[in-house]
Amino acid sequence: MSTGSIRNFCIIAHIDHGKSTLADRLLEKTHTITSREFRNQMLDDMDLERERGITIKASAVALKLVREGKEYNLNLIDTPGHVDFSYEVSRSLGACEGALLLVDASQGVEAQTVANAYLAMELNLAIIPVISKIDLPNSRPDDVLNEMEKTLGIAPEEALMVSAKTGKGIDEIFDAVIKRIPPPKGNPNAPLRSLIFDSIYDEYRGVVVYLRVFDGSVKVGDEIYMMKTNSSFKVEEVGIFKPKMVVKASLSAGEVGYCIANIKSLHDVKVGDTVTHNRDRTAEALPGYRPPMAMVYCGIYPTNNADFHLLREALERLSLNDSSFTFEPETSQALGFGFRCGFLGLLHMEIVQERLERESNINIVQTAPNVTYEILKINKEIIKVDNPEKVPPVGEIEEFREPMVRASFILPTEYLGAIMQLAEGRRGRYKSTEYLSEKRAILIYELPLAEIIFDFFDKMKSATRGYGTLDYDFIGYETADLVKLDIFVASKRVDALSTIVHRKDADIKGRKLVKKLKNEISRHLFEVVLQAAIGSRIIARESIRPIAKNVTAKCYGGDITRKRKLLEKQKEGKKRMKSIGNVEIPQKAFLSVLSVDE
Amino acid sequence: MLHNSLYIHIPFCVRKCRYCDFNSIVSESKKIGRYLHAIEKELSVLNGRYVFNTVYIGGGTPSILTEVQLEKLLHSVIRYIPSSEIQEYTVEANPGTLTVNKIGLLKEYMVNRISLGVQSFQDSQLKYLGRIHSSNDAGNAFVSLRKAGFKNINVDLIFGSPEQSLDDWEKDLKTVVELGPDHISTYALTYEEGTSLTRDLEDASIHKLDEYVELEMYKTSIRYLTSNGYNHYEISNFAKYGYECAHNHAYWKNIGYVGIGAGAYSFIDGVRTSNEKDVFKYIDGINENKNVISFREKLELNQFASETVVMALRLRQGISNTDFYERFGYTIEDQFGEQMNRLAKYGLVSYENERLKLTEKGLFVADTVMTEFI
């Protein structure tokens, strides 16, 4: 097949700007799926994605389009829109020649629009600006065009006006894809050179590798070689996504599809790696990607210690499908044996946790998330600390360093004050404000990552009545005056409740934390004392007074079933608690360190 | 298993008390007539199937029935239940609706125990609780019952309402001891879901009595009544020697009982059922010869055993391992050994002479202790 009829493109957008709906329309219009098969938002194939309205994994689908008597093969590669998944966006972009830059006609340019558009520009992709949801009564396409020009230098006349809901403008998109996005270059006769831009694990078939072929071709029976991992496999099947997998004889230069090659684990495949033929290798590997970096860590423990192995199996199953999720065994004095898990961001963490609970029947305790700190020790050794427990004694620390991010907020100007106040309260450093229009601005702050992984996103949303958006980039480590805040429950230090905080916030946080814990931990038959300490200095104390009287006065015939059910419910609740010493601590308490502000 | 206890529910009241979540409605006389007819029909089905040693007519307010209605009810019981076997026959009565003639009828139809819903001897308390009678009514009703020859009378009292002081409660205890009933139930006020009392609590127009004051009231009840010759035999119940309520032991020992009337529970061979709760649906169902059972559960052996331990722990004598073994085929320790050791270590239960029971310390936090046996 000549590459002249192929177009590889993706859709980049801020979350909720209508990407999935547009993708559905493109699939429908090209009859890639019959209406019987049609489910709204076809590309999001995990339940969780559909529920949350977001796309987590990149997916790909081949569309057939006839224009002026000529048949075109369009490959649409889906991208996630959330801040945690910019890594996944960049790898989708690497497989394309062009991108539809989708902007909601009423919401306008948002933080992830800008971040993703810049990524696409860096990769020299042809960009087709698309203003979506123009059918909505509060749409303001002209303002949005201005914003795009101001932030991204996109000329207003380049933009297409679309309503994926009514179908208006969809044909124009197809025309633009064919005319403005160049067909892939590449030599079908050269040695195979293809990019792994994603992979999934299928229970029955093993790893399914998502491939973009740049040069040469690959077919069943070929022995392929992965250049980075230095391993070879025999190809069992190749094909394309329509959007279900459809077998093809081969994939050649310019095409996008999948390859199954008896690969047992996702860990055997490196996304971004170059795949070539084992015998006839290409001389030069593709640039590939920077590996995803876990930014947020937390401990995950089984409530019942006997479930440790079940938890390990469950985490292994999860990581088969999500190579950016990491886990390592760790031990907590309070919680026993568990795992330290790494995530791309807080949303990613929530998704993994939810999936864990949904897909396995294990009660888990999750500790408060933290970032990775860097500590320069007196002996000049630099260590990375992803768990407050690993902070060395104060005497051994020369410098405590924390990760910083550059955060850009795009928001209506009336909320600038609120967001500045929020950012200052989180040790933010103001950098700049740039006006997109009279009404909207980009605000830039440098913030410690630790300050934004908890509830910052929600706070930002409520401070801007939902109109503000946020994107951030890691910019490096910086020295800070940090201390470890310890919590004692009934005179026992609970390692899982330790956090790293800034010294100036320590007293207030300590006081708020024990107050909060006081509300989370229910009363016991004895007094429970809660203390916060820095080193050996106690900075706050609360006590939970014991239960004095807890006895049902009446229990006759009709009360017995009800009473038993009540006790059963209480017992069930107890099961989800972690017993430390004699104190039952609910899962919620371990997360209370997150939101001591309230 | 013995099915020796019969409960008959009369779900009618003059008005609903503020704290009450029992199955009761305010209703006029005509509907009561139809209800009693349904009761009779349900009783007739039992005819000869069981022998009952105890009969308990509760409510609601059984004494709300007119003399004619009361006689009809008592007559139905005598007609279908072999009276020679009945050892304890209780009827609940409200001092506000009990008349000399009704007392006469009760006596005539061989009722031998009256449970009098006094709740308090202080009019301000009675008003607060939404009771229809006065303190004087209670005293008068009691005297009339004694005059008529009732030798086994229970008085129900409530403590721990928001406006009650420890002093108020001590006065009530003193009054009741002076009156000298044979049995006394002292119930801590409970905030049940859906009652007007609980609504008031939720919108903060009232506040719960401090837990420590309530505990002190409870401790005072035990101390005072015990020292005046009442044996504290169940969490909320006190009796003179030989006057423990036989009927209620069927519940606390988790042995069989049969319930008649709207919303009444039966427990037969490990199967618990309850009748349709709605009075009118119940009447219609019975009239149309329909099955009026609206809830049914069959307990697994372990569940049955666990429930039995929980209920028996309400009794101060606790539960005997021998009895338990006879019923379930294994020992209490087989199922609960770990909990027993732990709770004994905290001083909440004792296990001596093959009897598991709550200690005094355990008594005050009985619910927390019981959770361990579920």
mmCIF file with all atom_site columns, N, CA and C in Angstrom, chain A residues 437-485:
data_model
loop_
_atom_site.group_PDB
_atom_site.id
_atom_site.type_symbol
_atom_site.label_atom_id
_atom_site.label_alt_id
_atom_site.label_comp_id
_atom_site.label_asym_id
_atom_site.label_entity_id
_atom_site.label_seq_id
_atom_site.pdbx_PDB_ins_code
_atom_site.Cartn_x
_atom_site.Cartn_y
_atom_site.Cartn_z
_atom_site.occupancy
_atom_site.B_iso_or_equiv
_atom_site.pdbx_formal_charge
_atom_site.auth_seq_id
_atom_site.auth_comp_id
_atom_site.auth_asym_id
_atom_site.auth_atom_id
_atom_site.pdbx_PDB_model_num
ATOM 1   N N  . SER A 1 437 ? -7.164  37.580 27.248 1.00 0.00 ? 437 SER A N  1
ATOM 2   C CA . SER A 1 437 ? -8.184  38.521 26.793 1.00 0.00 ? 437 SER A CA 1
ATOM 3   C C  . SER A 1 437 ? -8.479  39.380 28.013 1.00 0.00 ? 437 SER A C  1
ATOM 4   N N  . GLU A 1 438 ? -9.473  40.199 27.883 1.00 0.00 ? 438 GLU A N  1
ATOM 5   C CA . GLU A 1 438 ? -9.855  41.040 29.005 1.00 0.00 ? 438 GLU A CA 1
ATOM 6   C C  . GLU A 1 438 ? -10.272 40.172 30.190 1.00 0.00 ? 438 GLU A C  1
ATOM 7   N N  . LYS A 1 439 ? -10.830 39.022 29.869 1.00 0.00 ? 439 LYS A N  1
ATOM 8   C CA . LYS A 1 439 ? -11.458 38.218 30.906 1.00 0.00 ? 439 LYS A CA 1
ATOM 9   C C  . LYS A 1 439 ? -10.675 37.001 31.364 1.00 0.00 ? 439 LYS A C  1
ATOM 10  N N  . ARG A 1 440 ? -9.689  36.601 30.576 1.00 0.00 ? 440 ARG A N  1
ATOM 11  C CA . ARG A 1 440 ? -8.977  35.384 30.969 1.00 0.00 ? 440 ARG A CA 1
ATOM 12  C C  . ARG A 1 440 ? -7.473  35.579 30.981 1.00 0.00 ? 440 ARG A C  1
ATOM 13  N N  . ALA A 1 441 ? -6.824  34.857 31.877 1.00 0.00 ? 441 ALA A N  1
ATOM 14  C CA . ALA A 1 441 ? -5.384  35.045 32.015 1.00 0.00 ? 441 ALA A CA 1
ATOM 15  C C  . ALA A 1 441 ? -4.689  33.730 32.315 1.00 0.00 ? 441 ALA A C  1
ATOM 16  N N  . ILE A 1 442 ? -3.378  33.708 32.026 1.00 0.00 ? 442 ILE A N  1
ATOM 17  C CA . ILE A 1 442 ? -2.535  32.584 32.439 1.00 0.00 ? 442 ILE A CA 1
ATOM 18  C C  . ILE A 1 442 ? -1.708  33.065 33.621 1.00 0.00 ? 442 ILE A C  1
ATOM 19  N N  . LEU A 1 443 ? -1.772  32.317 34.683 1.00 0.00 ? 443 LEU A N  1
ATOM 20  C CA . LEU A 1 443 ? -1.034  32.684 35.883 1.00 0.00 ? 443 LEU A CA 1
ATOM 21  C C  . LEU A 1 443 ? 0.015   31.594 36.108 1.00 0.00 ? 443 LEU A C  1
ATOM 22  N N  . ILE A 1 444 ? 1.249   32.015 36.336 1.00 0.00 ? 444 ILE A N  1
ATOM 23  C CA . ILE A 1 444 ? 2.314   31.026 36.512 1.00 0.00 ? 444 ILE A CA 1
ATOM 24  C C  . ILE A 1 444 ? 2.880   31.114 37.929 1.00 0.00 ? 444 ILE A C  1
ATOM 25  N N  . TYR A 1 445 ? 2.970   29.980 38.565 1.00 0.00 ? 445 TYR A N  1
ATOM 26  C CA . TYR A 1 445 ? 3.574   29.887 39.890 1.00 0.00 ? 445 TYR A CA 1
ATOM 27  C C  . TYR A 1 445 ? 4.563   28.734 39.914 1.00 0.00 ? 445 TYR A C  1
ATOM 28  N N  . GLU A 1 446 ? 5.569   28.861 40.760 1.00 0.00 ? 446 GLU A N  1
ATOM 29  C CA . GLU A 1 446 ? 6.384   27.694 41.066 1.00 0.00 ? 446 GLU A CA 1
ATOM 30  C C  . GLU A 1 446 ? 5.955   27.202 42.441 1.00 0.00 ? 446 GLU A C  1
ATOM 31  N N  . LEU A 1 447 ? 5.680   25.926 42.510 1.00 0.00 ? 447 LEU A N  1
ATOM 32  C CA . LEU A 1 447 ? 5.130   25.366 43.752 1.00 0.00 ? 447 LEU A CA 1
ATOM 33  C C  . LEU A 1 447 ? 5.848   24.073 44.106 1.00 0.00 ? 447 LEU A C  1
ATOM 34  N N  . PRO A 1 448 ? 5.951   23.804 45.407 1.00 0.00 ? 448 PRO A N  1
ATOM 35  C CA . PRO A 1 448 ? 6.445   22.478 45.787 1.00 0.00 ? 448 PRO A CA 1
ATOM 36  C C  . PRO A 1 448 ? 5.406   21.440 45.372 1.00 0.00 ? 448 PRO A C  1
ATOM 37  N N  . LEU A 1 449 ? 5.837   20.368 44.723 1.00 0.00 ? 449 LEU A N  1
ATOM 38  C CA . LEU A 1 449 ? 4.891   19.339 44.273 1.00 0.00 ? 449 LEU A CA 1
ATOM 39  C C  . LEU A 1 449 ? 4.084   18.799 45.451 1.00 0.00 ? 449 LEU A C  1
ATOM 40  N N  . ALA A 1 450 ? 4.763   18.667 46.591 1.00 0.00 ? 450 ALA A N  1
ATOM 41  C CA . ALA A 1 450 ? 4.097   18.118 47.772 1.00 0.00 ? 450 ALA A CA 1
ATOM 42  C C  . ALA A 1 450 ? 2.856   18.922 48.156 1.00 0.00 ? 450 ALA A C  1
ATOM 43  N N  . GLU A 1 451 ? 2.885   20.206 47.835 1.00 0.00 ? 451 GLU A N  1
ATOM 44  C CA . GLU A 1 451 ? 1.767   21.061 48.228 1.00 0.00 ? 451 GLU A CA 1
ATOM 45  C C  . GLU A 1 451 ? 0.574   20.935 47.298 1.00 0.00 ? 451 GLU A C  1
ATOM 46  N N  . ILE A 1 452 ? 0.785   20.347 46.131 1.00 0.00 ? 452 ILE A N  1
ATOM 47  C CA . ILE A 1 452 ? -0.353  20.280 45.207 1.00 0.00 ? 452 ILE A CA 1
ATOM 48  C C  . ILE A 1 452 ? -0.876  18.861 45.000 1.00 0.00 ? 452 ILE A C  1
ATOM 49  N N  . ILE A 1 453 ? -0.224  17.865 45.585 1.00 0.00 ? 453 ILE A N  1
ATOM 50  C CA . ILE A 1 453 ? -0.719  16.508 45.311 1.00 0.00 ? 453 ILE A CA 1
ATOM 51  C C  . ILE A 1 453 ? -1.941  16.151 46.149 1.00 0.00 ? 453 ILE A C  1
ATOM 52  N N  . PHE A 1 454 ? -2.222  16.887 47.190 1.00 0.00 ? 454 PHE A N  1
ATOM 53  C CA . PHE A 1 454 ? -3.336  16.471 48.052 1.00 0.00 ? 454 PHE A CA 1
ATOM 54  C C  . PHE A 1 454 ? -4.676  16.939 47.498 1.00 0.00 ? 454 PHE A C  1
ATOM 55  N N  . ASP A 1 455 ? -5.083  18.093 47.938 1.00 0.00 ? 455 ASP A N  1
ATOM 56  C CA . ASP A 1 455 ? -6.421  18.557 47.598 1.00 0.00 ? 455 ASP A CA 1
ATOM 57  C C  . ASP A 1 455 ? -6.365  19.823 46.761 1.00 0.00 ? 455 ASP A C  1
ATOM 58  N N  . PHE A 1 456 ? -5.180  20.109 46.246 1.00 0.00 ? 456 PHE A N  1
ATOM 59  C CA . PHE A 1 456 ? -4.983  21.386 45.576 1.00 0.00 ? 456 PHE A CA 1
ATOM 60  C C  . PHE A 1 456 ? -5.892  21.566 44.367 1.00 0.00 ? 456 PHE A C  1
ATOM 61  N N  . PHE A 1 457 ? -5.999  20.481 43.596 1.00 0.00 ? 457 PHE A N  1
ATOM 62  C CA . PHE A 1 457 ? -6.792  20.550 42.370 1.00 0.00 ? 457 PHE A CA 1
ATOM 63  C C  . PHE A 1 457 ? -8.261  20.890 42.689 1.00 0.00 ? 457 PHE A C  1
ATOM 64  N N  . ASP A 1 458 ? -8.805  20.205 43.686 1.00 0.00 ? 458 ASP A N  1
ATOM 65  C CA . ASP A 1 458 ? -10.189 20.471 44.088 1.00 0.00 ? 458 ASP A CA 1
ATOM 66  C C  . ASP A 1 458 ? -10.351 21.895 44.608 1.00 0.00 ? 458 ASP A C  1
ATOM 67  N N  . LYS A 1 459 ? -9.352  22.332 45.383 1.00 0.00 ? 459 LYS A N  1
ATOM 68  C CA . LYS A 1 459 ? -9.411  23.687 45.949 1.00 0.00 ? 459 LYS A CA 1
ATOM 69  C C  . LYS A 1 459 ? -9.383  24.722 44.827 1.00 0.00 ? 459 LYS A C  1
ATOM 70  N N  . MET A 1 460 ? -8.540  24.451 43.839 1.00 0.00 ? 460 MET A N  1
ATOM 71  C CA . MET A 1 460 ? -8.414  25.367 42.702 1.00 0.00 ? 460 MET A CA 1
ATOM 72  C C  . MET A 1 460 ? -9.741  25.421 41.960 1.00 0.00 ? 460 MET A C  1
ATOM 73  N N  . LYS A 1 461 ? -10.350 24.241 41.767 1.00 0.00 ? 461 LYS A N  1
ATOM 74  C CA . LYS A 1 461 ? -11.636 24.179 41.053 1.00 0.00 ? 461 LYS A CA 1
ATOM 75  C C  . LYS A 1 461 ? -12.716 24.955 41.814 1.00 0.00 ? 461 LYS A C  1
ATOM 76  N N  . SER A 1 462 ? -12.755 24.786 43.117 1.00 0.00 ? 462 SER A N  1
ATOM 77  C CA . SER A 1 462 ? -13.841 25.464 43.826 1.00 0.00 ? 462 SER A CA 1
ATOM 78  C C  . SER A 1 462 ? -13.563 26.961 43.944 1.00 0.00 ? 462 SER A C  1
ATOM 79  N N  . ALA A 1 463 ? -12.277 27.341 44.023 1.00 0.00 ? 463 ALA A N  1
ATOM 80  C CA . ALA A 1 463 ? -11.957 28.763 44.105 1.00 0.00 ? 463 ALA A CA 1
ATOM 81  C C  . ALA A 1 463 ? -12.292 29.486 42.795 1.00 0.00 ? 463 ALA A C  1
ATOM 82  N N  . THR A 1 464 ? -12.369 28.737 41.707 1.00 0.00 ? 464 THR A N  1
ATOM 83  C CA . THR A 1 464 ? -12.649 29.373 40.405 1.00 0.00 ? 464 THR A CA 1
ATOM 84  C C  . THR A 1 464 ? -14.019 28.943 39.885 1.00 0.00 ? 464 THR A C  1
ATOM 85  N N  . ARG A 1 465 ? -14.827 28.418 40.759 1.00 0.00 ? 465 ARG A N  1
ATOM 86  C CA . ARG A 1 465 ? -16.156 27.901 40.385 1.00 0.00 ? 465 ARG A CA 1
ATOM 87  C C  . ARG A 1 465 ? -16.099 26.959 39.202 1.00 0.00 ? 465 ARG A C  1
ATOM 88  N N  . GLY A 1 466 ? -15.020 26.195 39.143 1.00 0.00 ? 466 GLY A N  1
ATOM 89  C CA . GLY A 1 466 ? -14.900 25.204 38.081 1.00 0.00 ? 466 GLY A CA 1
ATOM 90  C C  . GLY A 1 466 ? -14.291 25.738 36.795 1.00 0.00 ? 466 GLY A C  1
ATOM 91  N N  . TYR A 1 467 ? -14.051 27.060 36.704 1.00 0.00 ? 467 TYR A N  1
ATOM 92  C CA . TYR A 1 467 ? -13.557 27.626 35.443 1.00 0.00 ? 467 TYR A CA 1
ATOM 93  C C  . TYR A 1 467 ? -12.039 27.582 35.307 1.00 0.00 ? 467 TYR A C  1
ATOM 94  N N  . GLY A 1 468 ? -11.337 27.403 36.415 1.00 0.00 ? 468 GLY A N  1
ATOM 95  C CA . GLY A 1 468 ? -9.885  27.412 36.344 1.00 0.00 ? 468 GLY A CA 1
ATOM 96  C C  . GLY A 1 468 ? -9.336  26.062 35.919 1.00 0.00 ? 468 GLY A C  1
ATOM 97  N N  . THR A 1 469 ? -8.207  26.054 35.224 1.00 0.00 ? 469 THR A N  1
ATOM 98  C CA . THR A 1 469 ? -7.564  24.782 34.897 1.00 0.00 ? 469 THR A CA 1
ATOM 99  C C  . THR A 1 469 ? -6.093  24.880 35.255 1.00 0.00 ? 469 THR A C  1
ATOM 100 N N  . LEU A 1 470 ? -5.496  23.727 35.402 1.00 0.00 ? 470 LEU A N  1
ATOM 101 C CA . LEU A 1 470 ? -4.135  23.681 35.914 1.00 0.00 ? 470 LEU A CA 1
ATOM 102 C C  . LEU A 1 470 ? -3.321  22.645 35.148 1.00 0.00 ? 470 LEU A C  1
ATOM 103 N N  . ASP A 1 471 ? -2.100  23.013 34.830 1.00 0.00 ? 471 ASP A N  1
ATOM 104 C CA . ASP A 1 471 ? -1.169  22.035 34.300 1.00 0.00 ? 471 ASP A CA 1
ATOM 105 C C  . ASP A 1 471 ? 0.167   22.278 34.984 1.00 0.00 ? 471 ASP A C  1
ATOM 106 N N  . TYR A 1 472 ? 0.948   21.233 35.162 1.00 0.00 ? 472 TYR A N  1
ATOM 107 C CA . TYR A 1 472 ? 2.249   21.472 35.785 1.00 0.00 ? 472 TYR A CA 1
ATOM 108 C C  . TYR A 1 472 ? 3.333   20.594 35.207 1.00 0.00 ? 472 TYR A C  1
ATOM 109 N N  . ASP A 1 473 ? 4.562   21.121 35.327 1.00 0.00 ? 473 ASP A N  1
ATOM 110 C CA . ASP A 1 473 ? 5.750   20.410 34.866 1.00 0.00 ? 473 ASP A CA 1
ATOM 111 C C  . ASP A 1 473 ? 6.747   20.360 35.991 1.00 0.00 ? 473 ASP A C  1
ATOM 112 N N  . PHE A 1 474 ? 7.381   19.232 36.110 1.00 0.00 ? 474 PHE A N  1
ATOM 113 C CA . PHE A 1 474 ? 8.440   19.105 37.106 1.00 0.00 ? 474 PHE A CA 1
ATOM 114 C C  . PHE A 1 474 ? 9.630   19.954 36.673 1.00 0.00 ? 474 PHE A C  1
ATOM 115 N N  . ILE A 1 475 ? 10.161  20.805 37.562 1.00 0.00 ? 475 ILE A N  1
ATOM 116 C CA . ILE A 1 475 ? 11.297  21.632 37.140 1.00 0.00 ? 475 ILE A CA 1
ATOM 117 C C  . ILE A 1 475 ? 12.585  21.343 37.906 1.00 0.00 ? 475 ILE A C  1
ATOM 118 N N  . GLY A 1 476 ? 12.522  20.498 38.920 1.00 0.00 ? 476 GLY A N  1
ATOM 119 C CA . GLY A 1 476 ? 13.764  20.151 39.608 1.00 0.00 ? 476 GLY A CA 1
ATOM 120 C C  . GLY A 1 476 ? 13.619  20.175 41.119 1.00 0.00 ? 476 GLY A C  1
ATOM 121 N N  . TYR A 1 477 ? 14.705  19.851 41.802 1.00 0.00 ? 477 TYR A N  1
ATOM 122 C CA . TYR A 1 477 ? 14.701  19.819 43.260 1.00 0.00 ? 477 TYR A CA 1
ATOM 123 C C  . TYR A 1 477 ? 15.230  21.122 43.840 1.00 0.00 ? 477 TYR A C  1
ATOM 124 N N  . GLU A 1 478 ? 14.743  21.451 45.012 1.00 0.00 ? 478 GLU A N  1
ATOM 125 C CA . GLU A 1 478 ? 15.125  22.700 45.642 1.00 0.00 ? 478 GLU A CA 1
ATOM 126 C C  . GLU A 1 478 ? 15.250  22.477 47.152 1.00 0.00 ? 478 GLU A C  1
ATOM 127 N N  . THR A 1 479 ? 16.224  23.127 47.749 1.00 0.00 ? 479 THR A N  1
ATOM 128 C CA . THR A 1 479 ? 16.408  22.995 49.191 1.00 0.00 ? 479 THR A CA 1
ATOM 129 C C  . THR A 1 479 ? 15.234  23.618 49.946 1.00 0.00 ? 479 THR A C  1
ATOM 130 N N  . ALA A 1 480 ? 14.789  22.945 50.995 1.00 0.00 ? 480 ALA A N  1
ATOM 131 C CA . ALA A 1 480 ? 13.701  23.506 51.793 1.00 0.00 ? 480 ALA A CA 1
ATOM 132 C C  . ALA A 1 480 ? 13.868  23.104 53.244 1.00 0.00 ? 480 ALA A C  1
ATOM 133 N N  . ASP A 1 481 ? 13.274  23.903 54.106 1.00 0.00 ? 481 ASP A N  1
ATOM 134 C CA . ASP A 1 481 ? 13.395  23.637 55.542 1.00 0.00 ? 481 ASP A CA 1
ATOM 135 C C  . ASP A 1 481 ? 12.280  22.673 55.955 1.00 0.00 ? 481 ASP A C  1
ATOM 136 N N  . LEU A 1 482 ? 12.528  21.390 55.749 1.00 0.00 ? 482 LEU A N  1
ATOM 137 C CA . LEU A 1 482 ? 11.489  20.390 55.975 1.00 0.00 ? 482 LEU A CA 1
ATOM 138 C C  . LEU A 1 482 ? 11.766  19.570 57.236 1.00 0.00 ? 482 LEU A C  1
ATOM 139 N N  . VAL A 1 483 ? 10.703  19.116 57.860 1.00 0.00 ? 483 VAL A N  1
ATOM 140 C CA . VAL A 1 483 ? 10.855  18.252 59.035 1.00 0.00 ? 483 VAL A CA 1
ATOM 141 C C  . VAL A 1 483 ? 9.858   17.103 58.949 1.00 0.00 ? 483 VAL A C  1
ATOM 142 N N  . LYS A 1 484 ? 10.152  16.059 59.683 1.00 0.00 ? 484 LYS A N  1
ATOM 143 C CA . LYS A 1 484 ? 9.227   14.936 59.725 1.00 0.00 ? 484 LYS A CA 1
ATOM 144 C C  . LYS A 1 484 ? 8.320   15.102 60.932 1.00 0.00 ? 484 LYS A C  1
ATOM 145 N N  . LEU A 1 485 ? 7.016   15.008 60.653 1.00 0.00 ? 485 LEU A N  1
ATOM 146 C CA . LEU A 1 485 ? 6.017   15.141 61.707 1.00 0.00 ? 485 LEU A CA 1
ATOM 147 C C  . LEU A 1 485 ? 5.524   13.750 62.064 1.00 0.00 ? 485 LEU A C  1
#
